[in-house]
Amino acid sequence: MRSLVYGLAVAGAATARALLRHGYEVVVGDDVVGPERVALAEDLGVELIEAPDEERLRELLSRCDLLCPSPGVPETHRVIDAARATGTEIVSEIELAYRWEQEREGGPRPMVAVTGTDGKTTTTLMTVAMLRAAGLSTVDAGNTDTPLVDAIELDRDAFVVECTSFRLAWTRDFRCAAAAWLNLAPDHLNWHATMDTYSSAKERIWSAQHAADAAIAFTGAPIVLERLKCAPGRHVTFGTDGDYHVADGQLVGPHGPIAPIASMRRSLPHDITNALAASALVLESGLADTSAIERALGEFTGPPHRLELLGTHDGVEWYNDSKATTPHAAAVAIRAFDDIVLIAGGKDKYVDLAEMAVDRDHVKAVVAIGETREAVAQVFAGVPTVETTEFLPEAVERAASLAVPGDTVLLSPGCASLDQYRSFEARGDHFRELAPTRGGH
């Protein structure tokens, strides 16, 4: 068996290594080949091809059984066109891992999965915490620091898979006992050809399920609910009027109370929604009970860079929400507070930014930054104070001067970080250093 792995970042490198472990002959390619890529190929002992044109790709793929594109390779890329032209099967790393796990001696271990435009990481980590509270050894895998092809090599009882549309687009057999689709908003239109292909990729989290599996959807997402109608598994909902909902100050499921909201260490509106989704995942899969859920929620604080409280300075709370790289995610954060001095903007992903300003009455001032600063300023027109500046340090200074005791300074960009930073983590780390709270000036 022979495979072309295209793209050699974290997931691509992990996939190449995994294929070699499983006895495949591997060729690797990338659009940009620097010293690190050359060294990696040499370490793996594989041929590396730099920026092949479509004719060369067709020739390569005609001799391959699989194309394994890294998540960074868009569906409009010439390598995808070449694979379709040659009839070469396209598979993502989660699809490969799933197939190999089915062949595991002793049988496959349980998997649950999460997708959505926003909230994936928080819900994934919350689910991991619930399973650990139930006594299971588990790991968050997929769109995390641990690709699923590496996770299945670990001694674990179960896996919680964070699924991006990039990985789901190239799946066929990938199936989980419970799979939650959290929401859908315009995003990644520089990767997907259309919103329909984006939505269809997300829907693949359910497409291979069996009748006994749980397809879990958010009641506040009409498109997700519409797609749920075609899911072959059991249809389960969460949110207002969902099977999993809030009543009398408690998280409630189909079989009764799960945990009091007061027991949650953090209970902002999106925390409650994510907790309902995670509860559905662990209960519908039978992997945990309500006592484990309550223990986990009593300790869970959320991942870094997602509404991360940095501290209070001169009566002003400072929050790092650098992970909010879409207007939808920023809107969720803005809805959680009043009297906000908002820092927003970044790399343009060619989506409508208007959604982030739906609750502009929560915002008293905006400091818009980065490539999209003028567009951000435009959608927040009508807010009492709107300023623009290119870089984050100046934005932090302006925000500090605009905020008064009782206000919240919130970095919730609503845009990607790649105009100025290598990742949203780097942007958030910089903001943490700049903020006049713990560890700041």
Coordinates of C-alpha atoms in Angstrom, one line a residue:
M1 CA 0.0 0.0 0.0
R2 CA 1.3 3.5 -0.9
S3 CA 0.2 6.9 0.3
L4 CA 0.9 10.5 -0.5
V5 CA 0.8 12.7 2.6
Y6 CA 0.4 16.3 1.6
G7 CA 1.3 19.0 4.1
L8 CA 3.9 18.4 6.8
A9 CA 2.8 20.4 9.9
V10 CA 1.8 18.6 13.1
A11 CA -1.0 16.5 11.8
G12 CA 0.7 15.7 8.5
A13 CA 3.9 14.6 10.2
A14 CA 2.0 12.4 12.7
T15 CA 0.0 10.8 9.8
A16 CA 3.2 10.1 7.8
R17 CA 4.8 8.4 10.9
A18 CA 1.6 6.4 11.6
L19 CA 1.3 5.2 8.0
L20 CA 5.0 4.0 8.1
R21 CA 4.2 2.2 11.4
H22 CA 1.4 0.4 9.7
G23 CA 3.5 -0.7 6.8
Y24 CA 2.7 1.8 4.1
E25 CA 5.1 3.1 1.6
V26 CA 4.9 6.9 2.0
V27 CA 5.7 9.9 -0.2
V28 CA 5.3 13.4 1.2
G29 CA 4.7 16.7 -0.4
D30 CA 4.2 20.4 0.6
D31 CA 3.7 23.7 -1.1
V32 CA 6.5 25.3 0.9
V33 CA 9.6 23.2 1.7
G34 CA 12.0 24.7 4.2
P35 CA 14.9 23.2 6.2
E36 CA 12.5 21.7 8.8
R37 CA 10.5 19.9 6.2
V38 CA 13.6 18.5 4.6
A39 CA 15.0 17.3 7.9
L40 CA 11.6 15.7 8.7
A41 CA 11.5 13.8 5.4
E42 CA 15.1 12.7 5.9
D43 CA 14.3 11.5 9.5
L44 CA 11.3 9.5 8.2
G45 CA 13.3 8.2 5.2
V46 CA 10.7 9.3 2.7
E47 CA 10.8 11.1 -0.6
L48 CA 9.8 14.8 -0.3
I49 CA 8.3 16.6 -3.3
E50 CA 8.1 20.4 -3.3
A51 CA 5.1 22.2 -4.8
P52 CA 4.3 19.7 -7.5
D53 CA 1.9 20.9 -10.3
E54 CA -1.3 19.1 -11.0
E55 CA 0.2 17.0 -13.8
R56 CA 2.9 15.8 -11.4
L57 CA 0.4 15.2 -8.7
R58 CA -1.7 13.1 -11.0
E59 CA 1.3 11.0 -11.9
L60 CA 2.1 10.5 -8.2
L61 CA -1.4 9.7 -7.2
S62 CA -1.9 7.2 -10.0
R63 CA 0.6 5.1 -8.1
C64 CA -1.0 5.7 -4.6
D65 CA -3.8 4.0 -2.8
L66 CA -4.5 7.0 -0.5
L67 CA -4.1 10.7 -0.4
C68 CA -3.8 12.0 3.2
P69 CA -4.0 15.8 3.1
S70 CA -3.1 17.7 6.2
P71 CA -5.9 19.9 7.8
G72 CA -4.3 22.9 6.2
V73 CA -4.8 21.7 2.7
P74 CA -8.1 23.2 1.4
E75 CA -10.7 21.3 -0.5
T76 CA -10.0 23.7 -3.5
H77 CA -6.3 22.7 -3.6
R78 CA -4.9 21.2 -6.8
V79 CA -3.9 18.0 -4.9
I80 CA -7.6 17.4 -4.1
D81 CA -8.5 17.9 -7.8
A82 CA -5.7 15.5 -8.8
A83 CA -6.9 12.8 -6.4
R84 CA -10.5 13.2 -7.8
A85 CA -9.2 12.9 -11.3
T86 CA -7.2 9.7 -10.6
G87 CA -9.9 8.2 -8.3
T88 CA -7.5 8.1 -5.4
E89 CA -9.2 7.8 -2.0
I90 CA -8.8 10.8 0.2
V91 CA -8.7 10.2 3.9
S92 CA -8.0 12.4 7.0
E93 CA -6.0 11.3 10.0
I94 CA -9.1 10.7 12.1
E95 CA -10.5 8.4 9.4
L96 CA -7.2 6.4 9.3
A97 CA -7.1 6.2 13.1
Y98 CA -10.7 5.0 13.2
R99 CA -10.0 2.2 10.7
W100 CA -6.9 1.1 12.6
E101 CA -8.7 1.2 15.9
Q102 CA -11.4 -1.2 14.5
E103 CA -8.6 -3.7 13.9
R104 CA -7.2 -3.4 17.4
E105 CA -6.4 -6.7 19.2
G106 CA -9.0 -6.8 22.0
G107 CA -11.5 -4.7 20.0
P108 CA -11.9 -1.0 19.5
R109 CA -12.3 1.4 22.4
P110 CA -15.2 3.9 22.7
M111 CA -15.0 7.2 21.0
V112 CA -17.2 10.3 21.3
A113 CA -16.9 13.3 19.1
V114 CA -17.5 17.1 19.0
T115 CA -17.8 19.5 16.1
G116 CA -19.1 23.0 15.5
T117 CA -17.9 26.4 14.4
D118 CA -17.2 27.4 18.0
G119 CA -17.0 25.8 21.4
K120 CA -15.4 22.5 20.3
T121 CA -12.3 22.7 22.5
T122 CA -14.2 23.7 25.6
T123 CA -16.8 21.0 25.2
T124 CA -14.1 18.4 24.3
L125 CA -12.1 19.2 27.5
M126 CA -15.3 19.3 29.6
T127 CA -16.2 15.8 28.3
V128 CA -12.6 14.6 29.1
A129 CA -13.0 15.9 32.6
M130 CA -16.3 14.1 33.0
L131 CA -14.9 10.8 31.8
R132 CA -11.9 11.2 34.1
A133 CA -14.2 11.9 37.0
A134 CA -15.9 8.6 36.1
G135 CA -12.6 6.8 36.5
L136 CA -11.8 6.4 32.8
S137 CA -8.3 7.1 31.3
T138 CA -9.0 9.3 28.3
V139 CA -7.4 11.9 26.1
D140 CA -8.6 14.8 23.9
A141 CA -7.5 14.0 20.3
G142 CA -7.9 15.1 16.7
N143 CA -7.8 18.9 16.5
T144 CA -5.6 19.0 19.6
D145 CA -2.0 18.5 20.5
T146 CA -2.6 14.8 20.1
P147 CA -3.7 13.7 16.6
L148 CA -6.0 10.7 16.8
V149 CA -3.4 8.5 14.9
D150 CA -1.1 9.1 17.9
A151 CA -3.8 8.8 20.6
I152 CA -4.8 5.3 19.6
E153 CA -1.2 4.2 20.4
L154 CA -1.8 5.2 24.0
D155 CA -3.1 3.0 26.8
R156 CA -6.5 4.7 27.2
D157 CA -10.0 3.6 27.9
A158 CA -11.8 6.0 25.6
F159 CA -11.2 9.0 23.3
V160 CA -12.9 12.4 23.0
V161 CA -12.3 13.5 19.4
E162 CA -12.4 17.2 18.5
C163 CA -13.4 17.3 14.9
T164 CA -12.8 20.2 12.5
S165 CA -14.6 20.3 9.2
F166 CA -11.1 19.9 7.6
R167 CA -10.8 16.4 9.1
L168 CA -14.4 15.4 8.7
A169 CA -14.5 16.3 5.0
W170 CA -12.3 13.3 4.2
T171 CA -14.0 10.6 6.3
R172 CA -16.1 7.7 5.3
D173 CA -16.3 5.1 8.1
F174 CA -15.5 7.4 11.1
R175 CA -18.2 6.7 13.7
C176 CA -18.7 7.5 17.4
A177 CA -21.2 6.2 19.9
A178 CA -22.2 9.8 20.6
A179 CA -21.4 12.8 18.5
A180 CA -22.4 16.4 19.1
W181 CA -22.7 19.2 16.6
L182 CA -22.7 22.4 18.6
N183 CA -23.4 25.2 16.1
L184 CA -22.8 26.5 12.6
A185 CA -21.8 30.0 11.5
P186 CA -19.8 31.3 8.4
D187 CA -16.2 30.4 8.8
H188 CA -13.3 28.8 6.9
L189 CA -14.6 30.0 3.6
N190 CA -10.9 30.3 2.6
W191 CA -10.8 26.5 3.0
H192 CA -14.2 25.3 1.9
A193 CA -15.6 26.2 -1.5
T194 CA -19.0 27.1 -0.2
M195 CA -21.0 27.2 3.0
D196 CA -22.8 24.1 1.8
T197 CA -19.6 22.1 1.6
Y198 CA -18.6 23.4 5.1
S199 CA -22.0 22.3 6.5
S200 CA -21.8 19.0 4.7
A201 CA -18.4 18.3 6.1
K202 CA -19.7 18.9 9.6
E203 CA -22.6 16.6 9.0
R204 CA -20.2 13.7 8.4
I205 CA -19.8 13.4 12.2
W206 CA -23.1 11.6 12.1
S207 CA -23.2 10.0 8.7
A208 CA -21.7 6.6 9.6
Q209 CA -23.5 6.2 12.9
H210 CA -25.7 3.2 13.6
A211 CA -29.3 3.4 14.9
A212 CA -28.2 2.9 18.5
D213 CA -25.6 5.8 18.4
A214 CA -26.5 9.3 19.6
A215 CA -26.6 12.2 17.1
I216 CA -26.6 15.3 19.4
A217 CA -27.6 18.7 18.1
F218 CA -28.1 22.2 19.5
T219 CA -31.7 23.5 19.5
G220 CA -30.4 27.1 18.8
A221 CA -28.9 26.2 15.5
P222 CA -31.6 25.8 12.8
I223 CA -29.3 24.5 10.1
V224 CA -27.9 21.8 12.5
L225 CA -31.4 20.7 13.4
E226 CA -32.3 20.5 9.8
R227 CA -29.3 18.3 9.1
L228 CA -30.1 16.2 12.1
K229 CA -33.3 15.0 10.3
C230 CA -31.0 12.8 8.0
A231 CA -28.8 11.4 10.8
P232 CA -29.1 7.6 11.1
G233 CA -28.5 7.6 14.8
R234 CA -30.8 8.4 17.7
H235 CA -31.7 12.1 17.6
V236 CA -30.8 13.9 20.9
T237 CA -31.0 17.7 21.4
F238 CA -29.6 20.1 24.0
G239 CA -30.5 23.8 24.7
T240 CA -33.8 25.5 25.3
D241 CA -36.6 23.0 24.9
G242 CA -34.0 20.3 24.2
D243 CA -33.7 16.8 25.7
Y244 CA -30.9 18.3 27.7
H245 CA -31.9 21.7 29.1
V246 CA -31.9 24.0 32.2
A247 CA -34.8 23.9 34.7
D248 CA -35.1 25.2 38.2
G249 CA -31.4 26.1 38.4
Q250 CA -30.2 22.7 37.3
L251 CA -28.9 20.9 34.2
V252 CA -31.6 18.4 33.3
G253 CA -31.6 15.4 31.0
P254 CA -34.2 13.0 29.7
H255 CA -34.0 11.0 32.9
G256 CA -34.0 13.9 35.4
P257 CA -31.6 16.3 37.1
I258 CA -27.9 16.1 36.3
A259 CA -26.2 18.8 38.3
P260 CA -27.1 22.2 39.9
I261 CA -25.7 25.1 38.0
A262 CA -24.5 26.5 41.4
S263 CA -22.1 23.6 41.6
M264 CA -20.3 24.7 38.4
R265 CA -17.0 26.4 39.0
R266 CA -17.8 28.7 36.1
S267 CA -21.3 29.2 34.7
L268 CA -21.3 31.8 32.0
P269 CA -24.1 31.2 29.4
H270 CA -21.8 29.4 27.0
D271 CA -20.4 27.3 29.9
I272 CA -24.0 26.0 30.6
T273 CA -24.6 25.2 26.9
N274 CA -21.3 23.4 26.6
A275 CA -22.0 21.5 29.8
L276 CA -25.4 20.3 28.4
A277 CA -23.6 19.0 25.3
A278 CA -20.9 17.3 27.2
S279 CA -23.4 15.8 29.6
A280 CA -25.3 14.4 26.6
L281 CA -22.1 12.9 25.2
V282 CA -21.1 11.0 28.3
L283 CA -24.7 9.9 29.4
E284 CA -25.9 8.9 25.9
S285 CA -22.7 6.9 25.4
G286 CA -23.1 5.3 28.8
L287 CA -19.5 6.2 29.7
A288 CA -20.3 8.3 32.9
D289 CA -23.1 9.0 35.3
T290 CA -24.5 12.2 36.8
S291 CA -22.3 12.1 39.9
A292 CA -19.2 12.2 37.7
I293 CA -20.6 15.1 35.7
E294 CA -21.2 17.1 38.9
R295 CA -17.7 16.4 40.2
A296 CA -16.1 17.4 36.9
L297 CA -18.2 20.7 36.5
G298 CA -17.2 21.7 40.1
E299 CA -13.6 21.9 39.0
F300 CA -13.7 22.8 35.3
T301 CA -12.5 26.3 34.4
G302 CA -12.2 26.1 30.7
P303 CA -9.2 26.1 28.4
P304 CA -6.6 29.0 28.1
H305 CA -7.5 31.8 25.7
R306 CA -11.3 31.1 25.9
L307 CA -12.8 33.7 28.3
E308 CA -9.8 33.3 30.5
L309 CA -9.9 35.7 33.5
L310 CA -6.5 37.3 33.8
G311 CA -7.3 39.2 36.9
T312 CA -8.6 42.6 38.1
H313 CA -6.8 45.9 38.0
D314 CA -8.2 49.1 39.4
G315 CA -11.6 47.6 39.6
V316 CA -11.6 46.4 36.0
E317 CA -11.7 42.7 35.0
W318 CA -9.5 41.6 32.1
Y319 CA -10.4 38.6 30.0
N320 CA -8.4 36.8 27.3
D321 CA -10.7 35.4 24.6
S322 CA -8.1 35.1 21.8
K323 CA -9.5 31.8 20.8
A324 CA -12.6 33.6 19.5
T325 CA -11.5 33.6 15.9
T326 CA -15.0 33.9 14.4
P327 CA -17.7 36.6 14.7
H328 CA -20.0 34.0 16.3
A329 CA -17.5 33.2 19.0
A330 CA -17.0 36.8 19.8
A331 CA -20.7 37.4 19.9
V332 CA -21.0 34.6 22.5
A333 CA -18.4 36.3 24.7
I334 CA -19.9 39.7 24.4
R335 CA -23.3 38.4 25.4
A336 CA -21.7 37.2 28.7
F337 CA -20.8 40.6 30.1
D338 CA -22.0 44.2 30.4
D339 CA -20.0 47.5 30.2
I340 CA -17.3 46.0 27.9
V341 CA -14.3 47.7 26.5
L342 CA -13.7 45.4 23.5
I343 CA -10.5 44.7 21.7
A344 CA -11.4 43.0 18.4
G345 CA -10.0 42.5 14.9
G346 CA -7.2 40.5 13.1
K347 CA -6.8 38.5 9.9
D348 CA -9.6 38.7 7.4
K349 CA -11.3 35.4 6.8
Y350 CA -13.8 36.9 4.3
V351 CA -16.8 36.3 6.5
D352 CA -19.4 38.9 7.6
L353 CA -18.3 40.5 10.8
A354 CA -21.8 41.9 11.6
E355 CA -22.8 39.0 13.9
M356 CA -20.2 40.0 16.5
A357 CA -22.0 43.3 17.0
V358 CA -25.5 41.9 17.5
D359 CA -25.4 42.7 21.2
R360 CA -23.5 46.0 20.9
D361 CA -25.5 47.4 23.8
H362 CA -23.2 45.3 26.0
V363 CA -20.2 47.3 24.7
K364 CA -19.3 50.8 25.8
A365 CA -16.1 51.1 23.8
V366 CA -14.3 49.3 21.0
V367 CA -10.6 49.3 20.1
A368 CA -10.3 47.7 16.7
I369 CA -7.0 46.2 15.6
G370 CA -5.2 44.4 12.8
E371 CA -6.1 43.9 9.2
T372 CA -9.8 44.1 9.8
R373 CA -9.8 47.1 12.1
E374 CA -11.8 49.4 9.8
A375 CA -14.4 46.7 9.1
V376 CA -14.7 46.0 12.9
A377 CA -15.1 49.7 13.6
Q378 CA -17.8 49.9 10.9
V379 CA -19.9 47.1 12.4
F380 CA -19.7 48.7 15.8
A381 CA -20.7 52.1 14.6
G382 CA -23.1 53.5 17.2
V383 CA -21.1 52.3 20.2
P384 CA -20.2 55.4 22.2
T385 CA -16.4 55.1 21.6
V386 CA -14.8 53.4 18.7
E387 CA -11.1 53.7 18.0
T388 CA -8.7 51.9 15.7
T389 CA -5.0 51.0 16.0
E390 CA -3.0 48.5 14.2
F391 CA -1.2 46.6 17.0
L392 CA -2.2 45.0 20.3
P393 CA 0.1 46.9 22.7
E394 CA -1.4 50.2 21.7
A395 CA -4.9 48.7 21.9
V396 CA -4.2 47.5 25.5
E397 CA -3.1 51.0 26.4
R398 CA -6.2 52.6 24.9
A399 CA -8.5 50.0 26.6
A400 CA -6.9 50.6 30.0
S401 CA -7.5 54.4 29.6
L402 CA -11.1 53.9 28.5
A403 CA -12.1 51.4 31.3
V404 CA -13.4 52.5 34.7
P405 CA -14.1 50.4 37.8
G406 CA -16.9 47.8 37.1
D407 CA -16.0 47.5 33.4
T408 CA -14.7 44.4 31.6
V409 CA -11.8 44.7 29.1
L410 CA -12.3 41.8 26.7
L411 CA -10.0 40.7 24.0
S412 CA -12.4 38.8 21.7
P413 CA -11.1 39.3 18.2
G414 CA -13.7 37.6 16.1
C415 CA -11.0 37.2 13.5
A416 CA -7.9 35.0 13.0
S417 CA -4.5 35.9 14.4
L418 CA -2.4 35.3 11.3
D419 CA -2.1 38.9 10.2
Q420 CA 0.4 39.5 13.1
Y421 CA 0.8 36.3 15.1
R422 CA 1.6 32.6 14.3
S423 CA -1.5 31.4 16.3
F424 CA -4.3 32.6 18.5
E425 CA -2.3 31.2 21.4
A426 CA 0.6 33.5 20.6
R427 CA -1.9 36.5 20.4
G428 CA -3.4 35.5 23.7
D429 CA 0.0 35.0 25.4
H430 CA 1.0 38.5 24.3
F431 CA -2.2 40.0 25.6
R432 CA -1.6 38.2 28.9
E433 CA 1.8 39.8 29.1
L434 CA 0.4 43.3 28.2
A435 CA -2.6 43.3 30.6
P436 CA -2.1 45.2 33.8
T437 CA -3.1 42.3 36.0
R438 CA -1.1 39.3 37.3
G439 CA 2.1 39.0 35.5
G440 CA 1.5 42.2 33.6
H441 CA 3.0 45.7 33.9

